[in-house]
Amino acid sequence: MERVEQHASFGGRQEVWTRHSEVLGGATRFGVYLPPAALAGERCPVLYWLSGLTCTEQNFITKAGVQQHAAAHGLIVVAPDTSPRGPEVPDDPAYDLGQGAGFYLDATQAPWSTHFRMETHVVHELPAWIEAHFPASDRRAISGHSMGGHGALSLALRHPGRYASVSAFAPIVAPSQVPWGRKAFAAYLGDDPAAWAAHDTVALIAQAAERLPLLVDQGEADDFLGSQLRPELLQAACADAGHPLTLRLHPGHDHSYYFIASFIGEHVAWHARALAG
Amino acid sequence: MERVEQHASFGGRQEVWTRHSEVLGGATRFGVYLPPAALAGERCPVLYWLSGLTCTEQNFITKAGVQQHAAAHGLIVVAPDTSPRGPEVPDDPAYDLGQGAGFYLDATQAPWSTHFRMETHVVHELPAWIEAHFPASDRRAISGHSMGGHGALSLALRHPGRYASVSAFAPIVAPSQVPWGRKAFAAYLGDDPAAWAAHDTVALIAQAAERLPLLVDQGEADDFLGSQLRPELLQAACADAGHPLTLRLHPGHDHSYYFIASFIGEHVAWHARALAG
């Protein structure tokens, strides 16, 4: 495990590490923000952040302004890459498949299944690294944006008890029903409808084992709102199942990090309350 | 004048505009953050931000987290590019000369003198655009980072009365005495020592017409501290001249935007107090 960046930030430290991942079959990078409390030796809870299509570990740590809030609340923030990487890893020329587009699941179909195992990486391998090498407790929360919002919601629903809280910005809530999700699911999971449903937030809500409250922020000027994101499907599924959902629609806000930065402080506070509980 | 980006941000709007500059002899881009007060029609004071070597108008607006603070204090924030741009503009393969390295002065030497007139652009042309096309008052403040810290300090000293306040992050305070500055000044200004002194903050302090207080933040883990930045020269010059200086050295902080983000809120508050006065 090698540290490739470290920067003082709001009394804490933003770091970037690289390590060989058995699960992904190659080196992977992740950002770790250590708040002042962690630098002082306290074991802090951890917020995992999952980024969207085309992102690396860099986008969130450089653009979201999360460090100010993580410092104030004493949270470690971990930001993995969005897929396996490297010349030996399969890829696709499109931005929405292959490297940069892992969709936070374990692929079952060739050629993807050997490296594209982001679910096992994010849910198990990465937290094991974090909890062994940093002053982290085993209290975890998860959030993300767009494809990473799908990741946060679907992983929290698929692994009850693993996360104290979950939130998302502009998530793909029904990948089985929209072009981004259908393309990725067909490639990674084949044509089995049950496999698709097992990774689709709207489908998972109906049979959720725990009723973990969802916080979802969505910009009304988001270019992908009607075609790829469709928060009304999540709203209907939660209403049907009696699943607690706080869905906030924000006039004028788009799909960018300017939107995330405007509300990340409220998400960090939401997670901090749950992690302290 | 054409708007090329707009994003809702903290109740206001981050925009990017492009316009033909008579001064620079070509199209130039600049970021404008309009706080909620400006969107409500109030005329707001303007903070001009000057970025460092290799930057465009994008770095500060995407990474510094300034919008949160500008929204709270009702400041418009304008971030110009760091030089003229385009295929017709002279350039140099090095990162510290030519495009991306304008040093906020009007060059007198060929081939630079036809386009490299960033002082006139930043001090006169750009504010004229801003005050004509946006709900901006004629109250102005100026700040910047590294080469842009040199720009902010030297322009405020060269144009007494034009700025209500000035601050800088990790500024090049004595360009005449360090490699980055000597290379750029030789190319842009030739070998006249008086021309160099007229753009050198440490030299300007001795004969300043007004004693505008300086706020300077500097990271102690900055790789360029001893070779290029040398804040001790500014400290000595201000002590000799009786010029008010608040110089804060921050242990562990480097030259990155993580440093700027950690303290930009305090700079915005400093400027807001002066602009309200």
Coordinates of C-alpha atoms in Angstrom, one line a residue:
Chain A
M1 CA 0.0 0.0 0.0
E2 CA 1.7 3.2 -1.2
R3 CA 0.7 6.8 -0.5
V4 CA 0.9 8.8 -3.8
E5 CA -0.5 12.2 -2.5
Q6 CA -1.0 14.0 0.8
H7 CA -2.3 17.5 1.3
A8 CA -3.1 19.4 4.5
S9 CA -6.8 20.3 4.4
F10 CA -9.0 21.9 7.0
G11 CA -6.9 20.8 9.8
G12 CA -6.9 17.2 8.5
R13 CA -5.2 15.5 5.6
Q14 CA -6.4 14.5 2.1
E15 CA -4.4 11.5 0.9
V16 CA -4.5 9.3 -2.2
W17 CA -3.2 5.7 -1.9
T18 CA -2.6 2.9 -4.4
R19 CA -2.6 -0.9 -3.7
H20 CA -2.9 -4.1 -5.5
S21 CA -6.5 -5.4 -5.4
E22 CA -6.9 -9.2 -5.4
V23 CA -10.6 -8.6 -6.2
L24 CA -10.0 -6.3 -9.2
G25 CA -6.9 -8.1 -10.4
G26 CA -4.6 -5.0 -10.5
A27 CA -3.6 -1.8 -8.8
T28 CA -6.3 0.6 -7.7
R29 CA -6.3 4.1 -6.3
F30 CA -8.5 5.6 -3.6
G31 CA -8.8 8.9 -1.8
V32 CA -8.8 9.1 2.0
Y33 CA -9.6 12.2 4.0
L34 CA -8.5 12.0 7.6
P35 CA -10.2 14.7 9.8
P36 CA -8.4 16.4 12.6
A37 CA -9.9 13.9 15.1
A38 CA -8.3 11.0 13.2
L39 CA -4.9 12.7 13.1
A40 CA -5.3 13.0 16.9
G41 CA -5.6 9.2 17.1
E42 CA -9.4 8.9 17.5
R43 CA -11.1 6.0 15.6
C44 CA -13.6 7.8 13.3
P45 CA -16.5 6.4 11.3
V46 CA -16.2 6.3 7.5
L47 CA -18.2 7.7 4.7
Y48 CA -17.7 5.9 1.4
W49 CA -18.3 8.0 -1.7
L50 CA -19.0 6.4 -5.1
S51 CA -18.4 8.7 -8.2
G52 CA -20.2 8.7 -11.5
L53 CA -19.3 7.7 -15.1
T54 CA -15.9 8.8 -16.4
C55 CA -14.6 9.8 -12.9
T56 CA -11.6 8.6 -11.0
E57 CA -10.8 9.0 -7.3
Q58 CA -9.8 12.6 -8.1
N59 CA -13.1 14.2 -9.1
F60 CA -14.8 14.1 -5.7
I61 CA -11.8 14.9 -3.6
T62 CA -10.9 18.0 -5.7
K63 CA -14.3 19.5 -6.5
A64 CA -17.0 18.6 -3.9
G65 CA -15.6 20.6 -0.9
V66 CA -16.4 17.6 1.4
Q67 CA -13.3 18.1 3.6
Q68 CA -14.6 21.1 5.4
H69 CA -17.6 19.2 6.6
A70 CA -15.8 15.9 7.3
A71 CA -13.4 17.9 9.4
A72 CA -16.2 19.5 11.4
H73 CA -18.0 16.1 12.0
G74 CA -15.0 13.9 12.5
L75 CA -15.7 11.6 9.5
I76 CA -13.1 9.8 7.4
V77 CA -14.2 10.0 3.7
V78 CA -13.0 7.3 1.3
A79 CA -13.4 7.7 -2.5
P80 CA -12.5 4.7 -4.6
D81 CA -12.0 4.7 -8.4
T82 CA -15.1 3.9 -10.5
S83 CA -13.7 0.7 -12.1
P84 CA -10.7 -1.5 -12.4
R85 CA -8.0 0.1 -14.6
G86 CA -5.0 -0.8 -16.7
P87 CA -3.9 -2.1 -20.0
E88 CA -4.8 -5.7 -19.0
V89 CA -8.4 -4.7 -18.1
P90 CA -11.1 -4.9 -20.8
D91 CA -12.5 -1.6 -22.0
D92 CA -14.9 -0.2 -24.4
P93 CA -14.6 3.0 -26.5
A94 CA -17.8 4.4 -25.1
Y95 CA -17.7 6.5 -21.9
D96 CA -20.5 4.5 -20.3
L97 CA -19.0 1.0 -20.4
G98 CA -15.8 -0.6 -19.3
Q99 CA -13.1 1.5 -17.5
G100 CA -14.6 4.4 -15.7
A101 CA -18.0 2.7 -15.7
G102 CA -17.9 -0.3 -13.3
F103 CA -21.5 0.2 -12.0
Y104 CA -20.6 -1.1 -8.6
L105 CA -21.5 -4.8 -9.3
D106 CA -19.6 -8.0 -9.8
A107 CA -19.8 -8.8 -13.6
T108 CA -20.8 -12.4 -14.5
Q109 CA -20.2 -12.2 -18.2
A110 CA -17.0 -12.4 -20.3
P111 CA -14.8 -10.5 -20.9
W112 CA -15.8 -8.3 -17.9
S113 CA -16.1 -10.9 -15.1
T114 CA -12.4 -11.3 -14.4
H115 CA -11.7 -7.7 -13.3
F116 CA -15.1 -5.9 -13.0
R117 CA -15.9 -6.8 -9.4
M118 CA -16.5 -3.4 -7.9
E119 CA -19.2 -4.6 -5.5
T120 CA -16.9 -7.0 -3.6
H121 CA -14.1 -4.3 -3.8
V122 CA -16.3 -1.5 -2.4
V123 CA -18.3 -3.5 0.2
H124 CA -15.6 -5.8 1.5
E125 CA -12.0 -5.4 0.3
L126 CA -11.7 -1.7 0.6
P127 CA -13.2 -1.4 4.0
A128 CA -10.9 -4.1 5.3
W129 CA -7.9 -2.1 4.1
I130 CA -9.3 1.1 5.6
E131 CA -10.2 -0.4 9.0
A132 CA -6.7 -2.1 9.2
H133 CA -4.5 0.8 8.1
F134 CA -6.3 4.0 9.2
P135 CA -7.8 5.1 12.5
A136 CA -11.2 4.0 11.3
S137 CA -14.0 2.4 13.3
D138 CA -16.3 -0.2 11.7
R139 CA -19.2 2.3 11.5
R140 CA -19.8 2.9 7.7
A141 CA -22.0 5.2 5.6
I142 CA -22.3 5.4 1.8
S143 CA -23.2 8.0 -0.7
G144 CA -22.5 8.8 -4.4
H145 CA -23.4 10.6 -7.6
S146 CA -25.3 9.4 -10.7
M147 CA -23.8 5.9 -11.4
G148 CA -22.3 6.2 -7.9
G149 CA -25.8 7.1 -6.5
H150 CA -27.0 3.8 -8.0
G151 CA -24.0 2.2 -6.3
A152 CA -24.7 3.7 -2.9
L153 CA -28.4 2.9 -2.9
S154 CA -28.2 -0.6 -4.4
L155 CA -25.2 -1.6 -2.2
A156 CA -26.9 -0.4 1.0
L157 CA -30.1 -2.3 0.1
R158 CA -28.1 -5.4 -0.9
H159 CA -26.1 -5.5 2.4
P160 CA -28.5 -4.8 5.2
G161 CA -26.7 -3.8 8.5
R162 CA -23.5 -2.9 6.7
Y163 CA -24.2 0.8 6.4
A164 CA -25.6 3.1 9.1
S165 CA -26.9 5.5 6.5
V166 CA -27.1 6.1 2.7
S167 CA -27.7 9.1 0.5
A168 CA -27.3 10.0 -3.2
F169 CA -27.0 12.9 -5.6
A170 CA -28.9 12.4 -8.9
P171 CA -28.8 8.6 -8.7
I172 CA -29.7 6.2 -11.5
V173 CA -32.5 4.6 -9.5
A174 CA -33.8 2.2 -12.0
P175 CA -30.9 1.0 -14.2
S176 CA -33.1 -1.8 -15.7
Q177 CA -35.4 0.8 -17.2
V178 CA -32.9 3.4 -18.6
P179 CA -30.3 3.4 -21.4
W180 CA -27.2 3.7 -19.2
G181 CA -28.2 0.9 -17.0
R182 CA -29.6 -1.4 -19.6
K183 CA -26.4 -1.2 -21.7
A184 CA -24.2 -1.9 -18.6
F185 CA -26.4 -4.6 -17.1
A186 CA -26.6 -6.4 -20.5
A187 CA -22.8 -6.4 -20.8
Y188 CA -21.9 -7.2 -17.2
L189 CA -24.9 -9.4 -16.2
G190 CA -26.2 -10.9 -19.4
D191 CA -29.9 -11.2 -20.1
D192 CA -31.2 -12.7 -16.8
P193 CA -34.0 -10.4 -15.5
A194 CA -33.4 -11.7 -11.9
A195 CA -29.8 -10.6 -12.0
W196 CA -30.8 -7.2 -13.2
A197 CA -33.5 -6.8 -10.5
A198 CA -30.9 -7.8 -7.8
H199 CA -28.9 -4.6 -8.7
D200 CA -31.8 -2.2 -9.4
T201 CA -32.7 0.1 -6.5
V202 CA -36.4 0.4 -7.5
A203 CA -36.7 -3.3 -7.7
L204 CA -34.8 -3.9 -4.4
I205 CA -37.0 -1.4 -2.5
A206 CA -40.0 -3.8 -2.8
Q207 CA -38.3 -6.5 -0.8
A208 CA -35.8 -4.6 1.4
A209 CA -35.0 -6.4 4.6
E210 CA -34.5 -3.2 6.6
R211 CA -36.1 0.2 6.0
L212 CA -32.9 2.3 6.0
P213 CA -34.0 5.9 5.2
L214 CA -32.9 7.3 1.9
L215 CA -31.8 10.9 1.3
V216 CA -31.8 11.8 -2.4
D217 CA -31.0 15.2 -3.9
Q218 CA -31.9 15.9 -7.5
G219 CA -31.4 19.0 -9.7
E220 CA -34.4 19.9 -11.8
A221 CA -32.1 21.3 -14.6
D222 CA -30.2 18.0 -14.8
D223 CA -29.9 17.1 -18.5
F224 CA -30.2 13.4 -17.6
L225 CA -33.3 13.8 -15.4
G226 CA -36.0 12.4 -17.6
S227 CA -33.9 9.9 -19.6
Q228 CA -31.6 8.3 -17.2
L229 CA -32.4 9.3 -13.6
R230 CA -36.2 9.2 -13.2
P231 CA -36.5 9.9 -9.4
E232 CA -40.3 9.5 -9.7
L233 CA -39.8 5.8 -10.1
L234 CA -38.0 5.7 -6.7
Q235 CA -40.7 7.9 -5.2
A236 CA -43.4 5.5 -6.3
A237 CA -41.5 2.4 -5.2
C238 CA -40.8 3.8 -1.8
A239 CA -44.5 4.9 -1.4
D240 CA -45.7 1.4 -2.4
A241 CA -43.3 -0.3 0.0
G242 CA -43.6 2.2 2.9
H243 CA -39.8 2.8 2.6
P244 CA -38.7 6.1 4.1
L245 CA -37.4 8.5 1.4
T246 CA -36.4 12.2 1.6
L247 CA -36.4 13.3 -2.1
R248 CA -35.5 16.9 -2.6
L249 CA -35.8 18.5 -6.1
H250 CA -33.6 21.6 -6.5
P251 CA -34.7 24.2 -9.2
G252 CA -31.9 25.3 -11.5
H253 CA -29.4 22.7 -10.4
D254 CA -27.7 20.5 -13.0
H255 CA -25.6 17.3 -12.9
S256 CA -22.3 18.9 -12.1
Y257 CA -20.1 19.1 -9.0
Y258 CA -21.4 22.6 -8.4
F259 CA -24.7 20.8 -7.4
I260 CA -22.9 18.3 -5.2
A261 CA -20.8 21.1 -3.5
S262 CA -24.0 23.0 -2.7
F263 CA -25.5 20.2 -0.7
I264 CA -22.6 17.9 0.4
G265 CA -22.6 19.6 3.8
E266 CA -26.1 18.5 4.5
H267 CA -25.3 15.0 3.4
V268 CA -22.3 14.8 5.7
A269 CA -24.5 16.1 8.6
W270 CA -27.1 13.4 7.8
H271 CA -24.5 10.6 7.8
A272 CA -22.8 12.0 10.9
R273 CA -26.1 11.9 12.9
A274 CA -26.7 8.2 11.8
L275 CA -23.1 7.2 12.5
A276 CA -23.2 8.7 16.0
G277 CA -26.5 6.8 16.7
Chain B
M1 CA -20.1 38.4 -25.1
E2 CA -21.3 34.8 -24.9
R3 CA -22.1 32.6 -21.9
V4 CA -20.5 29.2 -22.3
E5 CA -21.4 27.7 -18.9
Q6 CA -23.9 28.3 -16.1
H7 CA -24.4 26.2 -13.0
A8 CA -26.6 26.8 -10.0
S9 CA -24.3 27.0 -6.9
F10 CA -25.2 27.8 -3.3
G11 CA -28.3 29.8 -4.2
G12 CA -26.4 31.8 -6.8
R13 CA -24.9 31.0 -10.2
Q14 CA -21.4 30.1 -11.5
E15 CA -21.0 31.3 -15.0
V16 CA -18.3 31.2 -17.6
W17 CA -18.2 33.8 -20.4
T18 CA -16.1 34.4 -23.5
R19 CA -15.6 37.7 -25.3
H20 CA -13.2 39.3 -27.8
S21 CA -10.6 41.4 -25.9
E22 CA -9.3 44.4 -27.7
V23 CA -6.4 44.5 -25.2
L24 CA -5.4 40.9 -25.6
G25 CA -6.1 40.7 -29.3
G26 CA -8.4 37.7 -29.2
A27 CA -11.1 35.8 -27.4
T28 CA -10.7 35.4 -23.6
R29 CA -12.7 33.5 -21.0
F30 CA -13.6 34.4 -17.5
G31 CA -15.6 32.9 -14.6
V32 CA -18.3 35.0 -12.9
Y33 CA -20.0 33.8 -9.7
L34 CA -23.2 35.7 -9.0
P35 CA -24.3 35.4 -5.4
P36 CA -28.0 35.2 -4.5
A37 CA -28.1 39.0 -3.8
A38 CA -26.9 39.7 -7.3
L39 CA -29.6 37.4 -8.8
A40 CA -32.1 39.3 -6.7
G41 CA -31.0 42.5 -8.5
E42 CA -28.7 44.0 -5.9
R43 CA -25.5 45.7 -7.1
C44 CA -22.7 43.7 -5.4
P45 CA -19.0 44.4 -4.9
V46 CA -16.6 42.3 -6.9
L47 CA -13.6 40.2 -5.9
Y48 CA -11.1 39.6 -8.7
W49 CA -9.2 36.3 -8.4
L50 CA -5.9 35.8 -10.3
S51 CA -4.7 32.2 -10.7
G52 CA -1.2 30.8 -11.0
L53 CA 1.0 29.3 -13.7
T54 CA -0.7 26.8 -16.0
C55 CA -4.2 27.6 -14.8
T56 CA -7.2 28.8 -16.9
E57 CA -10.4 30.3 -15.5
Q58 CA -11.5 26.8 -14.5
N59 CA -9.1 25.9 -11.7
F60 CA -10.3 28.4 -9.1
I61 CA -14.0 28.1 -9.9
T62 CA -14.0 24.2 -9.7
K63 CA -11.6 23.6 -6.8
A64 CA -11.4 26.5 -4.3
G65 CA -14.9 26.3 -2.8
V66 CA -15.3 30.1 -3.0
Q67 CA -18.9 30.1 -4.0
Q68 CA -20.2 29.1 -0.5
H69 CA -18.5 32.2 1.0
A70 CA -19.3 34.6 -1.8
A71 CA -22.9 33.6 -1.5
A72 CA -22.9 34.3 2.3
H73 CA -21.2 37.7 1.9
G74 CA -22.9 38.9 -1.3
L75 CA -19.8 39.2 -3.4
I76 CA -19.4 38.6 -7.1
V77 CA -16.2 36.7 -7.9
V78 CA -14.5 37.1 -11.3
A79 CA -11.8 34.8 -12.4
P80 CA -10.0 35.7 -15.6
D81 CA -7.6 33.4 -17.6
T82 CA -3.9 33.7 -16.8
S83 CA -2.8 34.9 -20.3
P84 CA -4.0 35.5 -23.8
R85 CA -4.7 32.3 -25.7
G86 CA -4.9 31.0 -29.2
P87 CA -2.9 29.8 -32.2
E88 CA -2.0 33.4 -33.1
V89 CA -0.6 34.2 -29.6
P90 CA 3.1 33.6 -29.0
D91 CA 3.9 30.7 -26.7
D92 CA 6.9 28.9 -25.2
P93 CA 7.2 25.1 -24.6
A94 CA 8.0 25.8 -20.9
Y95 CA 5.1 25.9 -18.4
D96 CA 6.3 29.2 -16.9
L97 CA 6.4 31.4 -20.0
G98 CA 3.9 32.4 -22.6
Q99 CA 0.3 31.0 -22.6
G100 CA -0.8 30.2 -19.1
A101 CA 2.0 32.5 -17.7
G102 CA 1.1 36.1 -18.4
F103 CA 2.4 37.4 -15.0
Y104 CA -0.3 40.2 -15.0
L105 CA 1.8 42.8 -16.7
D106 CA 1.8 44.5 -20.1
A107 CA 4.8 43.1 -22.0
T108 CA 7.1 45.6 -23.8
Q109 CA 9.2 43.2 -25.7
A110 CA 8.7 41.3 -29.0
P111 CA 7.1 38.9 -29.6
W112 CA 5.1 39.2 -26.4
S113 CA 4.0 42.8 -26.5
T114 CA 1.2 42.5 -29.0
H115 CA -1.0 40.1 -27.0
F116 CA 0.5 39.9 -23.4
R117 CA -1.2 42.9 -21.8
M118 CA -2.8 41.2 -18.8
E119 CA -2.4 44.2 -16.5
T120 CA -4.6 46.5 -18.7
H121 CA -7.0 43.6 -19.2
V122 CA -7.4 42.8 -15.5
V123 CA -7.3 46.3 -14.1
H124 CA -9.4 48.1 -16.8
E125 CA -11.0 46.1 -19.6
L126 CA -12.4 43.3 -17.6
P127 CA -13.9 45.5 -14.8
A128 CA -15.5 47.6 -17.5
W129 CA -17.2 44.5 -18.9
I130 CA -18.3 43.3 -15.5
E131 CA -19.7 46.6 -14.3
A132 CA -21.6 47.1 -17.6
H133 CA -23.1 43.6 -18.0
F134 CA -23.6 42.3 -14.4
P135 CA -25.3 43.7 -11.3
A136 CA -21.8 44.8 -10.0
S137 CA -20.9 47.9 -8.1
D138 CA -17.6 49.7 -8.7
R139 CA -16.3 48.4 -5.3
R140 CA -13.4 46.0 -6.1
A141 CA -11.1 43.7 -4.2
I142 CA -8.3 41.5 -5.6
S143 CA -6.7 38.2 -4.6
G144 CA -4.7 35.4 -6.2
H145 CA -2.4 32.4 -5.9
S146 CA 1.3 32.1 -6.6
M147 CA 1.9 34.0 -9.9
G148 CA -1.6 35.4 -9.3
G149 CA -0.6 36.4 -5.8
H150 CA 2.1 38.4 -7.4
G151 CA -0.5 39.8 -9.7
A152 CA -2.9 40.8 -6.9
L153 CA -0.3 42.4 -4.7
S154 CA 1.5 44.3 -7.5
L155 CA -1.6 45.5 -9.2
A156 CA -3.1 46.7 -5.9
L157 CA 0.1 48.6 -5.2
R158 CA 0.4 50.0 -8.7
H159 CA -3.2 51.3 -8.8
P160 CA -3.8 53.0 -5.5
G161 CA -7.5 53.6 -4.8
R162 CA -8.7 51.0 -7.3
Y163 CA -9.0 48.1 -4.8
A164 CA -10.7 48.3 -1.4
S165 CA -8.6 45.3 -0.3
V166 CA -5.9 42.8 -1.4
S167 CA -4.9 39.3 -0.3
A168 CA -2.7 36.5 -1.6
F169 CA -2.0 32.8 -1.2
A170 CA 1.6 31.7 -1.6
P171 CA 2.5 34.8 -3.7
I172 CA 5.7 35.4 -5.7
V173 CA 6.5 38.5 -3.7
A174 CA 9.9 39.3 -5.3
P175 CA 9.8 38.2 -8.9
S176 CA 13.0 40.2 -9.6
Q177 CA 14.9 37.9 -7.2
V178 CA 13.6 34.4 -8.0
P179 CA 13.8 32.1 -11.1
W180 CA 10.1 32.2 -12.2
G181 CA 10.0 36.0 -12.0
R182 CA 13.5 36.7 -13.6
K183 CA 12.7 34.4 -16.5
A184 CA 9.3 36.1 -17.2
F185 CA 10.5 39.6 -16.5
A186 CA 13.5 39.2 -18.9
A187 CA 11.2 37.9 -21.6
Y188 CA 8.3 40.4 -21.2
L189 CA 10.1 43.5 -19.9
G190 CA 13.7 43.2 -21.2
D191 CA 16.7 44.1 -19.1
D192 CA 15.6 47.5 -17.6
P193 CA 15.9 47.3 -13.8
A194 CA 13.4 50.1 -13.3
A195 CA 10.8 48.2 -15.4
W196 CA 11.3 45.1 -13.2
A197 CA 11.0 47.1 -9.9
A198 CA 7.7 48.6 -11.1
H199 CA 6.2 45.1 -11.1
D200 CA 7.9 43.7 -8.0
T201 CA 5.8 43.8 -4.8
V202 CA 8.8 43.9 -2.5
A203 CA 10.2 46.9 -4.5
L204 CA 6.8 48.6 -4.7
I205 CA 6.2 48.4 -1.0
A206 CA 9.0 50.9 -0.3
Q207 CA 7.3 53.7 -2.2
A208 CA 3.6 52.8 -1.9
A209 CA 1.3 55.8 -2.2
E210 CA -1.3 54.2 0.1
R211 CA -0.8 51.7 3.0
L212 CA -3.4 49.2 1.9
P213 CA -3.2 46.3 4.4
L214 CA -1.9 43.0 3.0
L215 CA -3.3 39.6 4.0
V216 CA -0.9 36.7 2.9
D217 CA -1.3 33.0 3.7
Q218 CA 1.7 30.7 3.0
G219 CA 2.0 26.9 3.5
E220 CA 5.2 25.8 5.3
A221 CA 5.2 22.5 3.3
D222 CA 5.1 24.4 0.0
D223 CA 7.7 23.0 -2.4
F224 CA 8.3 26.5 -3.9
L225 CA 8.6 28.3 -0.5
G226 CA 12.4 28.9 -0.4
S227 CA 13.2 29.1 -4.1
Q228 CA 10.3 31.1 -5.6
L229 CA 8.0 32.6 -3.0
R230 CA 10.3 33.9 -0.1
P231 CA 7.7 35.6 2.1
E232 CA 10.5 36.7 4.4
L233 CA 11.4 39.3 1.8
L234 CA 7.9 40.7 1.9
Q235 CA 7.9 40.7 5.7
A236 CA 11.2 42.7 5.8
A237 CA 10.0 45.2 3.2
C238 CA 6.8 45.8 5.0
A239 CA 8.6 46.2 8.3
D240 CA 11.0 48.7 6.8
A241 CA 8.3 50.7 5.2
G242 CA 5.7 50.5 8.0
H243 CA 3.3 48.8 5.6
P244 CA 0.6 46.8 7.4
L245 CA 1.0 43.0 6.7
T246 CA -0.8 40.0 8.1
L247 CA 1.4 37.1 7.1
R248 CA 0.2 33.7 8.3
L249 CA 2.4 30.6 7.9
H250 CA 0.5 27.3 8.0
P251 CA 2.3 24.1 9.0
G252 CA 1.8 21.2 6.7
H253 CA 0.1 23.1 3.9
D254 CA 1.4 22.8 0.4
H255 CA 1.0 24.8 -2.9
S256 CA -2.3 23.1 -3.9
Y257 CA -5.9 24.1 -4.1
Y258 CA -6.4 22.1 -0.8
F259 CA -4.5 24.9 0.8
I260 CA -6.6 27.6 -0.9
A261 CA -9.9 25.9 0.0
S262 CA -8.9 25.7 3.6
F263 CA -8.5 29.5 4.0
I264 CA -10.6 31.0 1.2
G265 CA -13.5 31.6 3.6
E266 CA -11.3 33.8 5.7
H267 CA -10.1 35.8 2.7
V268 CA -13.6 36.3 1.4
A269 CA -14.6 37.6 4.9
W270 CA -11.5 39.9 4.9
H271 CA -12.5 41.4 1.5
A272 CA -16.2 41.6 2.5
R273 CA -15.4 43.7 5.5
A274 CA -13.2 46.1 3.4
L275 CA -15.8 46.3 0.6
A276 CA -18.6 47.2 3.1
G277 CA -16.5 50.0 4.6

